PDB file of C-alpha atoms in Angstrom:
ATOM      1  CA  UNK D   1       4.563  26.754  -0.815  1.00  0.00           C
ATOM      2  CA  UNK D   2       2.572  26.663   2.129  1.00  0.00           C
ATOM      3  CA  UNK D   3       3.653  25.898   5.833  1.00  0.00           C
ATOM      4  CA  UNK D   4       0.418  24.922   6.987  1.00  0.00           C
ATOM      5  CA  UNK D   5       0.104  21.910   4.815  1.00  0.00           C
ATOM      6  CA  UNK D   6       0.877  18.790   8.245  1.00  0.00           C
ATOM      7  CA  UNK D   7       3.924  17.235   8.901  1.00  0.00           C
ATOM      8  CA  UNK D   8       4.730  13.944   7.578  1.00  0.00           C
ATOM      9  CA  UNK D   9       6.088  10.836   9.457  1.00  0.00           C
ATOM     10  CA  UNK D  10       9.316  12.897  10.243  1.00  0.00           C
ATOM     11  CA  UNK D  11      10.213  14.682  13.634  1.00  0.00           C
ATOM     12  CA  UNK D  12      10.435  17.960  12.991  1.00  0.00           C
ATOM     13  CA  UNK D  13      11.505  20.225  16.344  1.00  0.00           C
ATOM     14  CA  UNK D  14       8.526  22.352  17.238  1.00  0.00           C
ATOM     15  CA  UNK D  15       8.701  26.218  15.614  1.00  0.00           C
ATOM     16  CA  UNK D  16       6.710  29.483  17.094  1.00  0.00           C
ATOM     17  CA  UNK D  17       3.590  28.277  15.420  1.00  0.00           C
ATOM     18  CA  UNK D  18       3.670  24.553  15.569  1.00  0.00           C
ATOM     19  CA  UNK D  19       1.586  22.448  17.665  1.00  0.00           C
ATOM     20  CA  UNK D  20       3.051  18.826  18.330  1.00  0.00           C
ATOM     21  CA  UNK D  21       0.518  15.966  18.094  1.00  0.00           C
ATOM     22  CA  UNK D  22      -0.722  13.708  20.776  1.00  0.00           C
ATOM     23  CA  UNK D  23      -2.001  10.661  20.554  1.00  0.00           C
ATOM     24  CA  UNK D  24      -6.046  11.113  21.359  1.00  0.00           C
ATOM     25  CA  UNK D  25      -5.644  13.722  19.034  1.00  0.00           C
ATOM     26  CA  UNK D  26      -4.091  11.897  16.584  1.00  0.00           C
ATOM     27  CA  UNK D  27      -6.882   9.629  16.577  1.00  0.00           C
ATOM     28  CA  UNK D  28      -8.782  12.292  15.852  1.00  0.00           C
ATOM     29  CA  UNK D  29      -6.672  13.603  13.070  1.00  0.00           C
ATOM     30  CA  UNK D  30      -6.131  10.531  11.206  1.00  0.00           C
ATOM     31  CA  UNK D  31      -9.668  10.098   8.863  1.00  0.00           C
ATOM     32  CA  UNK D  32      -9.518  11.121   4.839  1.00  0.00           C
ATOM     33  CA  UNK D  33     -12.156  13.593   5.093  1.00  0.00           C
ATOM     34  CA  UNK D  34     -10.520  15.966   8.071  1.00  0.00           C
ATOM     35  CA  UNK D  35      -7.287  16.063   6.452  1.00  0.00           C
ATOM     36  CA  UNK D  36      -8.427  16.999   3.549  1.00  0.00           C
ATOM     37  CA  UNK D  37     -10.686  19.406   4.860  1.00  0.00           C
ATOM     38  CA  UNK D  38      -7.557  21.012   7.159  1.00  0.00           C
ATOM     39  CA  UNK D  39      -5.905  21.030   3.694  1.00  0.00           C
ATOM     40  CA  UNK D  40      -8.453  23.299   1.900  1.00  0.00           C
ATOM     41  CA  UNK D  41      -8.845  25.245   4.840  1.00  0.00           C
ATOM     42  CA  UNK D  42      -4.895  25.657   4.802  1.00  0.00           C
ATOM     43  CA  UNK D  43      -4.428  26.405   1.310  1.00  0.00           C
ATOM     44  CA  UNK D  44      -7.460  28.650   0.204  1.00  0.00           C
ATOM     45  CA  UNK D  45      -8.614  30.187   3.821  1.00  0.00           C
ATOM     46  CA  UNK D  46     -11.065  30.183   6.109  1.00  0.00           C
ATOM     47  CA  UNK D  47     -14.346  28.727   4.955  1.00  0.00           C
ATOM     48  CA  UNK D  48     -18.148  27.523   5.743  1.00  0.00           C
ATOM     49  CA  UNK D  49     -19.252  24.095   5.838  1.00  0.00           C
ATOM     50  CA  UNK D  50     -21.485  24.700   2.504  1.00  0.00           C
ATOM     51  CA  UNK D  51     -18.699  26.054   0.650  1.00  0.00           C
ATOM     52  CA  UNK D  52     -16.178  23.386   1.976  1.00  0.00           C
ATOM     53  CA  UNK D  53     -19.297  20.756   1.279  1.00  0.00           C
ATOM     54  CA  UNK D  54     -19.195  21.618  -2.539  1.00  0.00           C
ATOM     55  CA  UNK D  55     -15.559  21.373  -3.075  1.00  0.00           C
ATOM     56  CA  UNK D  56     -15.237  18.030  -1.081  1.00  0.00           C
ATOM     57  CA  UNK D  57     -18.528  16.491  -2.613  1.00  0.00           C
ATOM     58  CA  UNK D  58     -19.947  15.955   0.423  1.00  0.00           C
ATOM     59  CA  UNK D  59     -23.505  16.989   2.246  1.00  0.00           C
ATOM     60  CA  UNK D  60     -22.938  19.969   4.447  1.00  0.00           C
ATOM     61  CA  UNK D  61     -24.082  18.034   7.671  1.00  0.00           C
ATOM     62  CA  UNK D  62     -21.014  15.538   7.076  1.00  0.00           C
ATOM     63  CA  UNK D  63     -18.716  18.296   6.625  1.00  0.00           C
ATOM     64  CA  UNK D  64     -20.426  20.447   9.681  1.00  0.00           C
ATOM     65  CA  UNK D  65     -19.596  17.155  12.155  1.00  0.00           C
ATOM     66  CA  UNK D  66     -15.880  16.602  10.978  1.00  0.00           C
ATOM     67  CA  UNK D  67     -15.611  20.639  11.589  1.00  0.00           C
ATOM     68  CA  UNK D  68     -17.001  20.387  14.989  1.00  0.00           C
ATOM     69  CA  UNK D  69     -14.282  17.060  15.680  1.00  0.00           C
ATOM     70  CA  UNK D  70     -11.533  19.086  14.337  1.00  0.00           C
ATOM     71  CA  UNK D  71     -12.251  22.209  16.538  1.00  0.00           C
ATOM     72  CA  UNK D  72     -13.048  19.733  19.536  1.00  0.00           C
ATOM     73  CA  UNK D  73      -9.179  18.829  19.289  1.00  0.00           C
ATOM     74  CA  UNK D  74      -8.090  22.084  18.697  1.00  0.00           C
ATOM     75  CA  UNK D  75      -7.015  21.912  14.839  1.00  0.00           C
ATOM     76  CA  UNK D  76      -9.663  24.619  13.529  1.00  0.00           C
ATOM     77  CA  UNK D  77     -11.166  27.905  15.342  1.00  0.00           C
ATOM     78  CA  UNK D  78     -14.219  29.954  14.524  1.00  0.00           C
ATOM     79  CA  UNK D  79     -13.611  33.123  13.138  1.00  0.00           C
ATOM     80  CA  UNK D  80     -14.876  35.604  15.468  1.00  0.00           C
ATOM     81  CA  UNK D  81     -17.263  38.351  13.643  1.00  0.00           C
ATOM     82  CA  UNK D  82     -17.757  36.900  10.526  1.00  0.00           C
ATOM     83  CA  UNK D  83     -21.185  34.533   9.463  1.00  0.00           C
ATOM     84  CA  UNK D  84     -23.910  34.520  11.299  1.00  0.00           C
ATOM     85  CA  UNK D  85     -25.439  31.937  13.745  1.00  0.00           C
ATOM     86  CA  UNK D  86     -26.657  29.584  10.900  1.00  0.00           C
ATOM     87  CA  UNK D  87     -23.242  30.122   8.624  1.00  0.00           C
ATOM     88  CA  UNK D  88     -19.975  29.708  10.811  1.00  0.00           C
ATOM     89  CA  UNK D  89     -16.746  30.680   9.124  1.00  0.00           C
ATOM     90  CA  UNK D  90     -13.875  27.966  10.148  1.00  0.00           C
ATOM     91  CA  UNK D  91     -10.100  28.670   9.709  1.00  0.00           C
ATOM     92  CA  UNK D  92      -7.022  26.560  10.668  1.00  0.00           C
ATOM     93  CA  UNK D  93      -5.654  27.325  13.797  1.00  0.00           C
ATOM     94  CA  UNK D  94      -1.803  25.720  13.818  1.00  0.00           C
ATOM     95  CA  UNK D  95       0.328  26.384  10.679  1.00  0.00           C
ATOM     96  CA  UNK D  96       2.660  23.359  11.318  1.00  0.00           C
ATOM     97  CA  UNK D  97       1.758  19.633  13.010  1.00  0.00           C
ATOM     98  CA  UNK D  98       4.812  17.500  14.229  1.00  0.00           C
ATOM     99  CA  UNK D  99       4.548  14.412  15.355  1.00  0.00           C
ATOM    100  CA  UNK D 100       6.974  12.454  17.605  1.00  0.00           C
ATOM    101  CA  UNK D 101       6.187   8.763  16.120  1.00  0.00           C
ATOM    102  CA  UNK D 102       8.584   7.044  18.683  1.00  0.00           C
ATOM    103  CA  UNK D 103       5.957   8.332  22.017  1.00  0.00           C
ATOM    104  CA  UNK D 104       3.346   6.461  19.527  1.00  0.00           C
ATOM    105  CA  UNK D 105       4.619   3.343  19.205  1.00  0.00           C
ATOM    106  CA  UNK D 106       3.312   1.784  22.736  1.00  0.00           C
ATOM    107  CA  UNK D 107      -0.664   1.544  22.311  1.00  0.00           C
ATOM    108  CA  UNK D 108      -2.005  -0.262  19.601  1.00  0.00           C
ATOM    109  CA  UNK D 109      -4.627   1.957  18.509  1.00  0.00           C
ATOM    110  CA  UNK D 110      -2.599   4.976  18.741  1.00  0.00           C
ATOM    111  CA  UNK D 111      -0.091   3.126  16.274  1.00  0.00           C
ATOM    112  CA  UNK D 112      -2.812   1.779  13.838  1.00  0.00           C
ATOM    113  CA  UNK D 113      -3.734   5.769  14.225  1.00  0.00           C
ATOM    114  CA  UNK D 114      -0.340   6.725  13.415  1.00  0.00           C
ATOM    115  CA  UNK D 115      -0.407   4.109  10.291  1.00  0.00           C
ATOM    116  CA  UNK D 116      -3.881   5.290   8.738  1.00  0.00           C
ATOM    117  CA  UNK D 117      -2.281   8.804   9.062  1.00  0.00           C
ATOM    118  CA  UNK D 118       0.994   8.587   7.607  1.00  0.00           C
ATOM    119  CA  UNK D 119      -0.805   6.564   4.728  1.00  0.00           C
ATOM    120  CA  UNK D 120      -3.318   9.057   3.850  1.00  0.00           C
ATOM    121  CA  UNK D 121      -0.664  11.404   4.141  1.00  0.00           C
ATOM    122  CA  UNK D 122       1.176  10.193   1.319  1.00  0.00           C
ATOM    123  CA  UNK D 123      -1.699   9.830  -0.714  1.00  0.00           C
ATOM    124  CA  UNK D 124      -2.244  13.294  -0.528  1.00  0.00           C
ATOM    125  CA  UNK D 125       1.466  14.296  -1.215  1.00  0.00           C
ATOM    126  CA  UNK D 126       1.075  12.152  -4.216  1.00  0.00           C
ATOM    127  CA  UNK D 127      -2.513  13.882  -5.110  1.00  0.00           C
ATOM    128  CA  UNK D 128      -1.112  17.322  -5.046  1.00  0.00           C
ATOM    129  CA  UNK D 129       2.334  16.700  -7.386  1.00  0.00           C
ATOM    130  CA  UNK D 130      -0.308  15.095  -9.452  1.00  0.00           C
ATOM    131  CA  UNK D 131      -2.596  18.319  -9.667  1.00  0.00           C
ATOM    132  CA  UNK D 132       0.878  20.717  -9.782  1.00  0.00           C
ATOM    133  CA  UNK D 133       2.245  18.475 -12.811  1.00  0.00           C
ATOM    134  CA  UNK D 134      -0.731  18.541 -14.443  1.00  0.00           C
ATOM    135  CA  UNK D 135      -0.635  22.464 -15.517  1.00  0.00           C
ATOM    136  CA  UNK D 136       1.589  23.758 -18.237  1.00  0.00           C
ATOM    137  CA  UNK D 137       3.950  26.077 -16.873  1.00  0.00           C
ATOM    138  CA  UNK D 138       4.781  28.894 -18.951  1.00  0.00           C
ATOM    139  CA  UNK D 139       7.574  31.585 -19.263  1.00  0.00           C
ATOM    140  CA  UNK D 140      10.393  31.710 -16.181  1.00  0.00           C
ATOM    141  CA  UNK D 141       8.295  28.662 -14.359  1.00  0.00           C
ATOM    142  CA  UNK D 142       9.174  26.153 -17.094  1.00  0.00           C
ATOM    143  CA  UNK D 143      12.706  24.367 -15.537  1.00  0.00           C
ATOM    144  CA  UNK D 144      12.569  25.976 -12.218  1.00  0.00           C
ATOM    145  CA  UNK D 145      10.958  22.873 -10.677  1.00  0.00           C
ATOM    146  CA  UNK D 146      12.932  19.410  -9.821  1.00  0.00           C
ATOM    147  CA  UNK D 147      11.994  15.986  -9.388  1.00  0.00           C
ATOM    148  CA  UNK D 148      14.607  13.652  -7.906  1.00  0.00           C
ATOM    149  CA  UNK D 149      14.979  10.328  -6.708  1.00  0.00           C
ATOM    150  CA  UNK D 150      18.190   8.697  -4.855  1.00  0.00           C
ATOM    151  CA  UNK D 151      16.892   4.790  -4.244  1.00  0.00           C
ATOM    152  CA  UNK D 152      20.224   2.808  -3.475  1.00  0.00           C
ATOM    153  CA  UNK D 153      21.570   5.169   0.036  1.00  0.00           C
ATOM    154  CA  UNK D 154      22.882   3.337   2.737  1.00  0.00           C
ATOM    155  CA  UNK D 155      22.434   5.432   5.670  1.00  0.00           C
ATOM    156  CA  UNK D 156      22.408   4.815   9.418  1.00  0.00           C
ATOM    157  CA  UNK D 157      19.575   6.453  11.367  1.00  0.00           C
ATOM    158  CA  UNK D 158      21.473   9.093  13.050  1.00  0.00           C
ATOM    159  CA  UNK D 159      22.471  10.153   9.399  1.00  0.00           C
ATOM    160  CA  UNK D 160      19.075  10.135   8.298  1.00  0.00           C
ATOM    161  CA  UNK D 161      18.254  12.179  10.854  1.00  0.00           C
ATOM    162  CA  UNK D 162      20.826  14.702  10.492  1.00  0.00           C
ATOM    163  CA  UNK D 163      19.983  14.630   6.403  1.00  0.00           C
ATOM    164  CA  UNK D 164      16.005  15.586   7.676  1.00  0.00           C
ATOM    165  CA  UNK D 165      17.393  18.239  10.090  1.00  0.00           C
ATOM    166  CA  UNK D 166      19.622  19.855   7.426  1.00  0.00           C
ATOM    167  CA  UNK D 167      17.316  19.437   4.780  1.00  0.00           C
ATOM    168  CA  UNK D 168      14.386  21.091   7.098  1.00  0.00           C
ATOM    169  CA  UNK D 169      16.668  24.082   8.023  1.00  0.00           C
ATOM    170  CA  UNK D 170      17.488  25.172   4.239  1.00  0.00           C
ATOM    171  CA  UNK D 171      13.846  24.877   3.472  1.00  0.00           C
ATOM    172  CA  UNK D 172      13.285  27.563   5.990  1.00  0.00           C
ATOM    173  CA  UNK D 173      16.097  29.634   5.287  1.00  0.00           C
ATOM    174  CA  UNK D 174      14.379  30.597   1.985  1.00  0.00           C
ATOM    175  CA  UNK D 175      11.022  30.232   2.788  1.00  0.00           C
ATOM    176  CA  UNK D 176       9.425  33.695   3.954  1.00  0.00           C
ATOM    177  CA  UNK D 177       7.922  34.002   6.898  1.00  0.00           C
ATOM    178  CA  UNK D 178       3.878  34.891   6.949  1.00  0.00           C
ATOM    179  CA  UNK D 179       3.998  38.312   7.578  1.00  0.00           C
ATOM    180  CA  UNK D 180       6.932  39.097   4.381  1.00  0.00           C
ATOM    181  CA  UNK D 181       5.552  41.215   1.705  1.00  0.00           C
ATOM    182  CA  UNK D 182       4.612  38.848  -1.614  1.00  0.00           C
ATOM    183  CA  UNK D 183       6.250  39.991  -4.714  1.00  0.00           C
ATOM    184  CA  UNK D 184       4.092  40.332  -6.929  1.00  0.00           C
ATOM    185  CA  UNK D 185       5.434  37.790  -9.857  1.00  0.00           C
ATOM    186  CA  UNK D 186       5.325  34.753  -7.132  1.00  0.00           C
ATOM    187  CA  UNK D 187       2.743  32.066  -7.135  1.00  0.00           C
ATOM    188  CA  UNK D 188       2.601  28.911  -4.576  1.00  0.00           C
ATOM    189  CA  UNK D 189       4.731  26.506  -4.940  1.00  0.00           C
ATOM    190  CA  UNK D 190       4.482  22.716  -3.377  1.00  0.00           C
ATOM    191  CA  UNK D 191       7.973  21.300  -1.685  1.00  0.00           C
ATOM    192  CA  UNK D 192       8.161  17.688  -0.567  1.00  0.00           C
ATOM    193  CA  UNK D 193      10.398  15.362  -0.047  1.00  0.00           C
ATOM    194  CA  UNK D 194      10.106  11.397   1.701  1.00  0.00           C
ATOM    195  CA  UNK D 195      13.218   9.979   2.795  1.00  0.00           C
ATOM    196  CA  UNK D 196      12.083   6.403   4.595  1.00  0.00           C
ATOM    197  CA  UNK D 197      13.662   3.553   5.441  1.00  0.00           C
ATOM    198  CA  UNK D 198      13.315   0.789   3.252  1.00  0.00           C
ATOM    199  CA  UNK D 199      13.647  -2.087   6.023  1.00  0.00           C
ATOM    200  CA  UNK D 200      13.041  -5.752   4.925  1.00  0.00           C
ATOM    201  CA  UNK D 201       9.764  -7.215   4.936  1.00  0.00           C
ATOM    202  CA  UNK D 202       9.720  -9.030   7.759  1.00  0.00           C
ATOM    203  CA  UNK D 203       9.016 -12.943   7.443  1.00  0.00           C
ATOM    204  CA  UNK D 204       6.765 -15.136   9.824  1.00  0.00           C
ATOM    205  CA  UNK D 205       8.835 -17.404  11.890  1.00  0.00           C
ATOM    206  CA  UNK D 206       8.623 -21.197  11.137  1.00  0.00           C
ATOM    207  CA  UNK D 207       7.532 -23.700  12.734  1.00  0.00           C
ATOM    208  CA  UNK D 208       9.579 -26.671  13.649  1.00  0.00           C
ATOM    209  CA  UNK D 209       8.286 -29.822  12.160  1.00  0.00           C
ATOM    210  CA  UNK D 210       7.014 -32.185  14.410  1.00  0.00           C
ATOM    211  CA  UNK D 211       8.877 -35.112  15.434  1.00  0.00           C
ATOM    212  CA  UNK D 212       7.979 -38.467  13.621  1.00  0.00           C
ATOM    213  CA  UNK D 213       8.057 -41.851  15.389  1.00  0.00           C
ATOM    214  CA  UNK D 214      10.271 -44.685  13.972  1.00  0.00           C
ATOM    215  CA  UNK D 215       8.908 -48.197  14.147  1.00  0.00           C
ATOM    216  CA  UNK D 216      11.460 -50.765  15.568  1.00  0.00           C
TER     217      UNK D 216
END
C-alpha cells in the first residue's frame, strides 16, 4: 500500500505530509492524464518525461506540458542533481491530497472541477483492483485479501463521518510510516474503500398545467 496514491471525495484531517487542495488547484488537478501521471510518479518514483511518455502512450511533449502544470501548482518538484538540462527527473512532492468538498461547493467551475475529479478518481480505484485481481497470488498471499460490500446501511451523516474517521485511523495504525525498515517478505498492497451516500435521484419539478377556458 502506498500513501501517496490522492485522497478520494472524503475529508480526511490533514497529516505531517499532506497538502489540502484548493480550488484553482483543483482545477488544475482534475484532467485524466495528470492523475495518472501523479500516480506513476507515486507508485514507481521519480521519473523523466520520455520514460513517463512510454508507459502512458503518449508523445513526450504532451507529457513534458502536464509536468510543467503539475509543478506550476505545486504537486511535482524537480529532483535537484539528477538529469541534465535536456532530461529533467520529476518526483511527487505531497504524499497525501485532502480535499474539503463542502469549501467547493460555491463556484460552479470549481464544483464541475470537483465532479470530473472525484469521477476519474474512481475510475482509477476501479483500474487498479482490476490490475491487483488480475495476478495469481501464490503461497501465504492467497486468502489474505478481502472484498466486501454492505449496500442496505442506513446511516446519518455524522455517523458516516465518524465510520470514515475510525476507519482512516486503523488504516494508519498498521500502516508503517516511510522511513520503517521493509521486511523483506512484504510486497505492496492496494487498500480502498468508498462509503457514499446513495441519495435519490432527484426529479425535475412539474409544471402546472395551464388553465383551460370553459365556454358558457
Amino acid at each position: 500500500m502506498t500513501n501517496e496514491t490522492p485522497a478520494g471525495p472524503t475529508e480526511p484531517t490533514p497529516t505531517p505530509g499532506s497538502r489540502t487542495v484548493d480550488p484553482r488547484s483543483l482545477r488544475a488537478l482534475a484532467h485524466p492524464l495528470r492523475m495518472r501521471i501523479l500516480d506513476l510518479l507515486s507508485d514507481q518514483g521519480p521519473a523523466t518525461s520520455a520514460r513517463l511518455a512510454a508507459q502512458l502512450g503518449e508523445n513526450t511533449g504532451t507529457v513534458s506540458w502536464h509536468l510543467r502544470h503539475l509543478a506550476e501548482h505545486g504537486y511535482i518538484e524537480e529532483e535537484e542533481g539528477r538529469g541534465t538540462k535536456r532530461e529533467r527527473w520529476w518526483r511527487r512532492k505531497d504524499r497525501t491530497l485532502v480535499l474539503r468538498t463542502r469549501d467547493m461547493q460555491g463556484d460552479p467551475q470549481t464544483r464541475q472541477a470537483l465532479e470530473a475529479y472525484q469521477r476519474h478518481y474512481l475510475e482509477r480505484t476501479f483500474q487498479r483492483a482490476a490490475r491487483a485481481l488480475s495476478v495469481p497470488l501464490t503461497g501465504d498471499w492467497v486468502g489474505a485479501g478481502q472484498m466486501s460490500d454492505w449496500g442496505d446501511v442506513r446511516m446519518t451523516p455524522d455517523q458516516l463521518r465518524a465510520l470514515n474517521a475510525e476507519l482512516t485511523a486503523v488504516v494508519k495504525r498498521h500502516v508503517p510510516g516511510p522511513d520503517a525498515p521493509v521486511p523483506p517478505d512484504a510486497q505492496p498492497v492496494l487498500i480502498q474503500f468508498q462509503n457514499l451516500p446513495m441519495l435519490p435521484e432527484p426529479t425535475e419539478p412539474t409544471e402546472p398545467a395551464a388553465p383551460t377556458e370553459e365556454s358558457e
